[in-house]
Amino acid sequence: MSGSVAGSPPGAGDEGGVLTLAAVPIGRAEDASSRLAAELARATLIAAEDTRRVRWLASSLNVELKARVVSYYDAVEARRTADLIGELEAGRDVLLVTDAGTPGISDPGYRLVAAAAAAGLRVTALPGPSAVTTALAVSGLPTDRFSFEGFPPRGQGERARRFAELASDRRTQVYFESGRRLAATLAELAASHGADRPAVVCRELTKVHEEIKRGTLADLAAWAAMVSEADPREPRKKKGGTASGAVRGEITLVVAGTGRGSRVRDGGDRVRDGSGRVRDGGGPGDPGGPLPPAR
């Protein structure tokens, strides 16, 4: 895997190893490509967000790892980047994998790619799954323009400012969020973007217990709050002795842009348009009418 690459600095790829960003399944091991299995089998050095998880993936794919596997997660990313650049400059290829999806997309990878590019080293990708595009595709919201916002800021003031900035954005917005913070985030988005803004919560995408919940921000906030208040699947006790849980699993949240005319079902033949108005309309061929029957 050598040779210069179009658009790379002069001499890039003529010497040194190759950094390959390998996308891995976001749910089921069987979604892995044959190329991913082959790259895992031939790799000599793997940088993994979780070394146990990449070994599990390899085992699930019946691949025997011959590579040296080193950890590459948030806490060690800055320090380990210099080590990996040294390996690449010495002519050794590096395969970078994260727990799920594509490296560098709200996961470790950006620093290593930037450093490799600055050093004139070749960077390539083994394309594959991403929770961002998967959620966007199944959401039913406009996909022609979108922004990926990652995890919302933790600080209340910074979160409020970020949501206020995005409230008037016409692009569809994609967020990651933890199940425990989902209800609060949906409520804050309802306050900033409007209670009737269409949105979709995608939970455990591609996994056995996948769930795609559509509605307005207000409706989804109420649903998430109800689940968080009492989760019948695995109740936990608060100090007062009442059961409490949270929406479980990996969460990707998709929110319609302002004024985009995206519509979600509201029961019966009624739909909510992008402005949040509910109308009955004429027929499936009428843009102001009900959606066609679900198939």
GROMACS .gro file of C-alpha atoms in nm:
model
  295
    1MET     CA    1   0.000   0.000   0.000
    2SER     CA    2   0.231   0.267  -0.123
    3GLY     CA    3   0.241   0.529  -0.395
    4SER     CA    4   0.154   0.897  -0.410
    5VAL     CA    5  -0.205   1.007  -0.372
    6ALA     CA    6  -0.373   1.283  -0.571
    7GLY     CA    7  -0.408   1.596  -0.360
    8SER     CA    8  -0.145   1.490  -0.108
    9PRO     CA    9   0.177   1.684  -0.040
   10PRO     CA   10   0.471   1.606  -0.272
   11GLY     CA   11   0.624   1.275  -0.177
   12ALA     CA   12   0.324   1.162   0.030
   13GLY     CA   13   0.297   0.783   0.025
   14ASP     CA   14   0.644   0.737  -0.133
   15GLU     CA   15   0.778   0.652   0.209
   16GLY     CA   16   0.619   0.562   0.538
   17GLY     CA   17   0.326   0.348   0.630
   18VAL     CA   18  -0.042   0.400   0.551
   19LEU     CA   19  -0.306   0.501   0.803
   20THR     CA   20  -0.638   0.328   0.727
   21LEU     CA   21  -0.958   0.440   0.899
   22ALA     CA   22  -1.174   0.129   0.920
   23ALA     CA   23  -1.547   0.169   0.974
   24VAL     CA   24  -1.695  -0.112   1.184
   25PRO     CA   25  -2.057  -0.221   1.237
   26ILE     CA   26  -2.275  -0.001   1.459
   27GLY     CA   27  -2.473  -0.298   1.587
   28ARG     CA   28  -2.430  -0.646   1.445
   29ALA     CA   29  -2.098  -0.807   1.360
   30GLU     CA   30  -2.254  -0.969   1.052
   31ASP     CA   31  -2.289  -0.623   0.897
   32ALA     CA   32  -1.909  -0.611   0.856
   33SER     CA   33  -1.775  -0.615   0.503
   34SER     CA   34  -1.547  -0.889   0.370
   35ARG     CA   35  -1.284  -0.619   0.318
   36LEU     CA   36  -1.293  -0.527   0.687
   37ALA     CA   37  -1.238  -0.892   0.781
   38ALA     CA   38  -0.946  -0.912   0.536
   39GLU     CA   39  -0.787  -0.592   0.670
   40LEU     CA   40  -0.818  -0.713   1.029
   41ALA     CA   41  -0.652  -1.040   0.931
   42ARG     CA   42  -0.359  -0.877   0.748
   43ALA     CA   43  -0.300  -0.587   0.986
   44THR     CA   44   0.025  -0.570   1.180
   45LEU     CA   45  -0.070  -0.277   1.404
   46ILE     CA   46  -0.425  -0.189   1.512
   47ALA     CA   47  -0.513   0.122   1.712
   48ALA     CA   48  -0.848   0.055   1.879
   49GLU     CA   49  -1.079   0.265   2.094
   50ASP     CA   50  -1.145  -0.051   2.296
   51THR     CA   51  -0.900  -0.338   2.248
   52ARG     CA   52  -1.148  -0.590   2.389
   53ARG     CA   53  -1.415  -0.486   2.143
   54VAL     CA   54  -1.195  -0.523   1.835
   55ARG     CA   55  -1.089  -0.868   1.955
   56TRP     CA   56  -1.457  -0.958   1.998
   57LEU     CA   57  -1.531  -0.832   1.646
   58ALA     CA   58  -1.245  -1.032   1.498
   59SER     CA   59  -1.361  -1.344   1.680
   60SER     CA   60  -1.718  -1.291   1.556
   61LEU     CA   61  -1.583  -1.272   1.200
   62ASN     CA   62  -1.367  -1.582   1.249
   63VAL     CA   63  -1.055  -1.373   1.202
   64GLU     CA   64  -0.735  -1.453   1.388
   65LEU     CA   65  -0.563  -1.127   1.479
   66LYS     CA   66  -0.189  -1.132   1.420
   67ALA     CA   67  -0.155  -0.759   1.480
   68ARG     CA   68  -0.022  -0.578   1.781
   69VAL     CA   69  -0.329  -0.405   1.925
   70VAL     CA   70  -0.287  -0.076   2.112
   71SER     CA   71  -0.552   0.137   2.280
   72TYR     CA   72  -0.653   0.470   2.125
   73TYR     CA   73  -0.931   0.637   2.322
   74ASP     CA   74  -1.003   0.992   2.436
   75ALA     CA   75  -0.783   0.994   2.746
   76VAL     CA   76  -0.471   0.871   2.562
   77GLU     CA   77  -0.540   1.013   2.215
   78ALA     CA   78  -0.300   1.309   2.236
   79ARG     CA   79  -0.010   1.105   2.376
   80ARG     CA   80  -0.067   0.797   2.158
   81THR     CA   81  -0.092   1.004   1.838
   82ALA     CA   82   0.280   1.086   1.849
   83ASP     CA   83   0.363   0.716   1.897
   84LEU     CA   84   0.149   0.613   1.601
   85ILE     CA   85   0.296   0.882   1.377
   86GLY     CA   86   0.636   0.740   1.467
   87GLU     CA   87   0.520   0.394   1.359
   88LEU     CA   88   0.390   0.531   1.029
   89GLU     CA   89   0.711   0.723   0.962
   90ALA     CA   90   0.904   0.402   1.023
   91GLY     CA   91   0.709   0.239   0.740
   92ARG     CA   92   0.452   0.044   0.940
   93ASP     CA   93   0.085   0.055   0.840
   94VAL     CA   94  -0.175   0.140   1.107
   95LEU     CA   95  -0.538   0.027   1.106
   96LEU     CA   96  -0.758   0.257   1.319
   97VAL     CA   97  -1.092   0.129   1.453
   98THR     CA   98  -1.339   0.264   1.707
   99ASP     CA   99  -1.614   0.089   1.903
  100ALA     CA  100  -1.873   0.145   1.630
  101GLY     CA  101  -1.903   0.338   1.306
  102THR     CA  102  -1.638   0.548   1.137
  103PRO     CA  103  -1.325   0.675   1.318
  104GLY     CA  104  -1.311   1.052   1.360
  105ILE     CA  105  -1.689   1.097   1.353
  106SER     CA  106  -1.754   1.186   1.719
  107ASP     CA  107  -1.491   0.922   1.799
  108PRO     CA  108  -1.109   0.922   1.826
  109GLY     CA  109  -0.929   0.975   1.496
  110TYR     CA  110  -0.924   1.344   1.409
  111ARG     CA  111  -0.592   1.418   1.580
  112LEU     CA  112  -0.420   1.121   1.420
  113VAL     CA  113  -0.549   1.200   1.071
  114ALA     CA  114  -0.448   1.567   1.104
  115ALA     CA  115  -0.100   1.473   1.225
  116ALA     CA  116  -0.053   1.214   0.951
  117ALA     CA  117  -0.165   1.460   0.683
  118ALA     CA  118   0.069   1.729   0.820
  119ALA     CA  119   0.356   1.477   0.807
  120GLY     CA  120   0.283   1.397   0.442
  121LEU     CA  121   0.175   1.043   0.522
  122ARG     CA  122  -0.091   0.859   0.328
  123VAL     CA  123  -0.437   0.838   0.485
  124THR     CA  124  -0.711   0.622   0.338
  125ALA     CA  125  -1.042   0.477   0.453
  126LEU     CA  126  -1.225   0.149   0.458
  127PRO     CA  127  -1.579   0.288   0.427
  128GLY     CA  128  -1.876   0.147   0.608
  129PRO     CA  129  -2.144   0.213   0.869
  130SER     CA  130  -2.216   0.543   1.041
  131ALA     CA  131  -2.494   0.603   1.290
  132VAL     CA  132  -2.523   0.958   1.153
  133THR     CA  133  -2.618   0.869   0.797
  134THR     CA  134  -2.813   0.558   0.902
  135ALA     CA  135  -3.037   0.761   1.134
  136LEU     CA  136  -3.076   1.035   0.876
  137ALA     CA  137  -3.177   0.784   0.608
  138VAL     CA  138  -3.447   0.615   0.818
  139SER     CA  139  -3.577   0.934   0.978
  140GLY     CA  140  -3.806   1.041   0.696
  141LEU     CA  141  -3.683   1.399   0.740
  142PRO     CA  142  -3.515   1.597   0.458
  143THR     CA  143  -3.170   1.460   0.373
  144ASP     CA  144  -3.053   1.704   0.106
  145ARG     CA  145  -2.884   1.930   0.364
  146PHE     CA  146  -2.796   1.836   0.720
  147SER     CA  147  -2.555   1.919   1.001
  148PHE     CA  148  -2.402   1.675   1.247
  149GLU     CA  149  -2.378   1.829   1.594
  150GLY     CA  150  -2.234   1.535   1.788
  151PHE     CA  151  -2.314   1.531   2.160
  152PRO     CA  152  -2.470   1.858   2.283
  153PRO     CA  153  -2.255   2.057   2.529
  154ARG     CA  154  -2.288   1.948   2.892
  155GLY     CA  155  -2.294   2.299   3.043
  156GLN     CA  156  -2.642   2.445   3.064
  157GLY     CA  157  -2.545   2.790   2.938
  158GLU     CA  158  -2.343   2.656   2.646
  159ARG     CA  159  -2.621   2.412   2.554
  160ALA     CA  160  -2.879   2.693   2.555
  161ARG     CA  161  -2.659   2.908   2.330
  162ARG     CA  162  -2.593   2.622   2.088
  163PHE     CA  163  -2.960   2.529   2.060
  164ALA     CA  164  -3.057   2.895   2.013
  165GLU     CA  165  -2.808   2.922   1.725
  166LEU     CA  166  -2.946   2.607   1.560
  167ALA     CA  167  -3.315   2.688   1.606
  168SER     CA  168  -3.331   2.890   1.282
  169ASP     CA  169  -3.111   2.654   1.079
  170ARG     CA  170  -3.293   2.514   0.776
  171ARG     CA  171  -3.077   2.204   0.768
  172THR     CA  172  -3.182   1.879   0.933
  173GLN     CA  173  -2.981   1.834   1.253
  174VAL     CA  174  -2.833   1.508   1.380
  175TYR     CA  175  -2.723   1.467   1.742
  176PHE     CA  176  -2.582   1.192   1.960
  177GLU     CA  177  -2.713   1.179   2.316
  178SER     CA  178  -2.707   0.945   2.613
  179GLY     CA  179  -3.032   0.783   2.716
  180ARG     CA  180  -3.008   0.936   3.062
  181ARG     CA  181  -2.995   1.292   2.923
  182LEU     CA  182  -3.236   1.238   2.633
  183ALA     CA  183  -3.553   1.363   2.804
  184ALA     CA  184  -3.387   1.686   2.917
  185THR     CA  185  -3.231   1.745   2.575
  186LEU     CA  186  -3.562   1.693   2.395
  187ALA     CA  187  -3.735   1.933   2.635
  188GLU     CA  188  -3.465   2.197   2.580
  189LEU     CA  189  -3.487   2.153   2.203
  190ALA     CA  190  -3.866   2.189   2.222
  191ALA     CA  191  -3.816   2.518   2.404
  192SER     CA  192  -3.558   2.650   2.155
  193HIS     CA  193  -3.681   2.504   1.825
  194GLY     CA  194  -4.054   2.493   1.897
  195ALA     CA  195  -4.264   2.223   2.060
  196ASP     CA  196  -4.413   2.115   1.726
  197ARG     CA  197  -4.081   2.072   1.540
  198PRO     CA  198  -4.073   1.719   1.388
  199ALA     CA  199  -3.800   1.491   1.518
  200VAL     CA  200  -3.700   1.125   1.530
  201VAL     CA  201  -3.529   0.929   1.808
  202CYS     CA  202  -3.330   0.633   1.676
  203ARG     CA  203  -3.237   0.384   1.944
  204GLU     CA  204  -3.009   0.081   1.906
  205LEU     CA  205  -2.987   0.117   1.526
  206THR     CA  206  -2.939  -0.216   1.342
  207LYS     CA  207  -2.951  -0.411   1.670
  208VAL     CA  208  -3.209  -0.664   1.786
  209HIS     CA  209  -3.400  -0.407   1.993
  210GLU     CA  210  -3.387  -0.126   1.737
  211GLU     CA  211  -3.654   0.138   1.793
  212ILE     CA  212  -3.737   0.440   1.576
  213LYS     CA  213  -3.968   0.686   1.750
  214ARG     CA  214  -4.119   0.970   1.543
  215GLY     CA  215  -4.313   1.272   1.662
  216THR     CA  216  -4.280   1.636   1.761
  217LEU     CA  217  -4.011   1.747   2.003
  218ALA     CA  218  -4.274   1.797   2.270
  219ASP     CA  219  -4.424   1.451   2.216
  220LEU     CA  220  -4.084   1.283   2.219
  221ALA     CA  221  -3.978   1.476   2.530
  222ALA     CA  222  -4.291   1.354   2.710
  223TRP     CA  223  -4.225   0.996   2.596
  224ALA     CA  224  -3.861   1.004   2.709
  225ALA     CA  225  -3.958   1.157   3.044
  226MET     CA  226  -4.216   0.884   3.099
  227VAL     CA  227  -3.962   0.611   3.022
  228SER     CA  228  -3.705   0.776   3.247
  229GLU     CA  229  -3.953   0.806   3.532
  230ALA     CA  230  -4.027   0.433   3.545
  231ASP     CA  231  -3.849   0.179   3.325
  232PRO     CA  232  -4.035  -0.151   3.371
  233ARG     CA  233  -3.758  -0.356   3.204
  234GLU     CA  234  -3.494  -0.291   3.469
  235PRO     CA  235  -3.620  -0.066   3.749
  236ARG     CA  236  -3.368   0.102   3.973
  237LYS     CA  237  -3.438   0.265   4.306
  238LYS     CA  238  -3.408   0.631   4.388
  239LYS     CA  239  -3.343   0.743   4.744
  240GLY     CA  240  -3.716   0.765   4.804
  241GLY     CA  241  -3.761   0.406   4.689
  242THR     CA  242  -3.939   0.479   4.359
  243ALA     CA  243  -3.832   0.305   4.038
  244SER     CA  244  -3.637   0.509   3.788
  245GLY     CA  245  -3.459   0.427   3.462
  246ALA     CA  246  -3.380   0.588   3.131
  247VAL     CA  247  -3.415   0.533   2.760
  248ARG     CA  248  -3.167   0.252   2.705
  249GLY     CA  249  -2.900   0.200   2.442
  250GLU     CA  250  -2.723   0.410   2.182
  251ILE     CA  251  -2.928   0.715   2.082
  252THR     CA  252  -2.916   0.919   1.761
  253LEU     CA  253  -3.156   1.212   1.742
  254VAL     CA  254  -3.266   1.371   1.414
  255VAL     CA  255  -3.443   1.709   1.419
  256ALA     CA  256  -3.606   1.882   1.122
  257GLY     CA  257  -3.471   2.216   1.008
  258THR     CA  258  -3.692   2.520   1.034
  259GLY     CA  259  -3.956   2.564   0.764
  260ARG     CA  260  -3.856   2.254   0.574
  261GLY     CA  261  -4.208   2.117   0.526
  262SER     CA  262  -4.111   1.780   0.668
  263ARG     CA  263  -4.409   1.586   0.794
  264VAL     CA  264  -4.471   1.319   1.054
  265ARG     CA  265  -4.780   1.113   1.122
  266ASP     CA  266  -5.003   1.241   1.399
  267GLY     CA  267  -5.255   0.959   1.407
  268GLY     CA  268  -5.529   0.882   1.156
  269ASP     CA  269  -5.489   1.082   0.839
  270ARG     CA  270  -5.358   1.392   1.011
  271VAL     CA  271  -5.001   1.503   0.962
  272ARG     CA  272  -4.784   1.775   1.107
  273ASP     CA  273  -4.594   1.983   0.855
  274GLY     CA  274  -4.257   2.149   0.913
  275SER     CA  275  -4.419   2.442   1.087
  276GLY     CA  276  -4.593   2.207   1.330
  277ARG     CA  277  -4.943   2.277   1.191
  278VAL     CA  278  -5.180   1.981   1.187
  279ARG     CA  279  -5.402   1.948   0.883
  280ASP     CA  280  -5.626   1.689   0.719
  281GLY     CA  281  -5.576   1.781   0.352
  282GLY     CA  282  -5.718   1.624   0.040
  283GLY     CA  283  -5.533   1.311  -0.068
  284PRO     CA  284  -5.194   1.146  -0.104
  285GLY     CA  285  -5.120   1.344  -0.421
  286ASP     CA  286  -5.190   1.674  -0.248
  287PRO     CA  287  -4.875   1.814  -0.079
  288GLY     CA  288  -5.102   1.953   0.188
  289GLY     CA  289  -5.291   1.626   0.227
  290PRO     CA  290  -5.239   1.311   0.430
  291LEU     CA  291  -4.939   1.087   0.378
  292PRO     CA  292  -4.988   0.774   0.167
  293PRO     CA  293  -5.082   0.461   0.364
  294ALA     CA  294  -4.787   0.299   0.538
  295ARG     CA  295  -4.657  -0.011   0.357
   0.00000   0.00000   0.00000
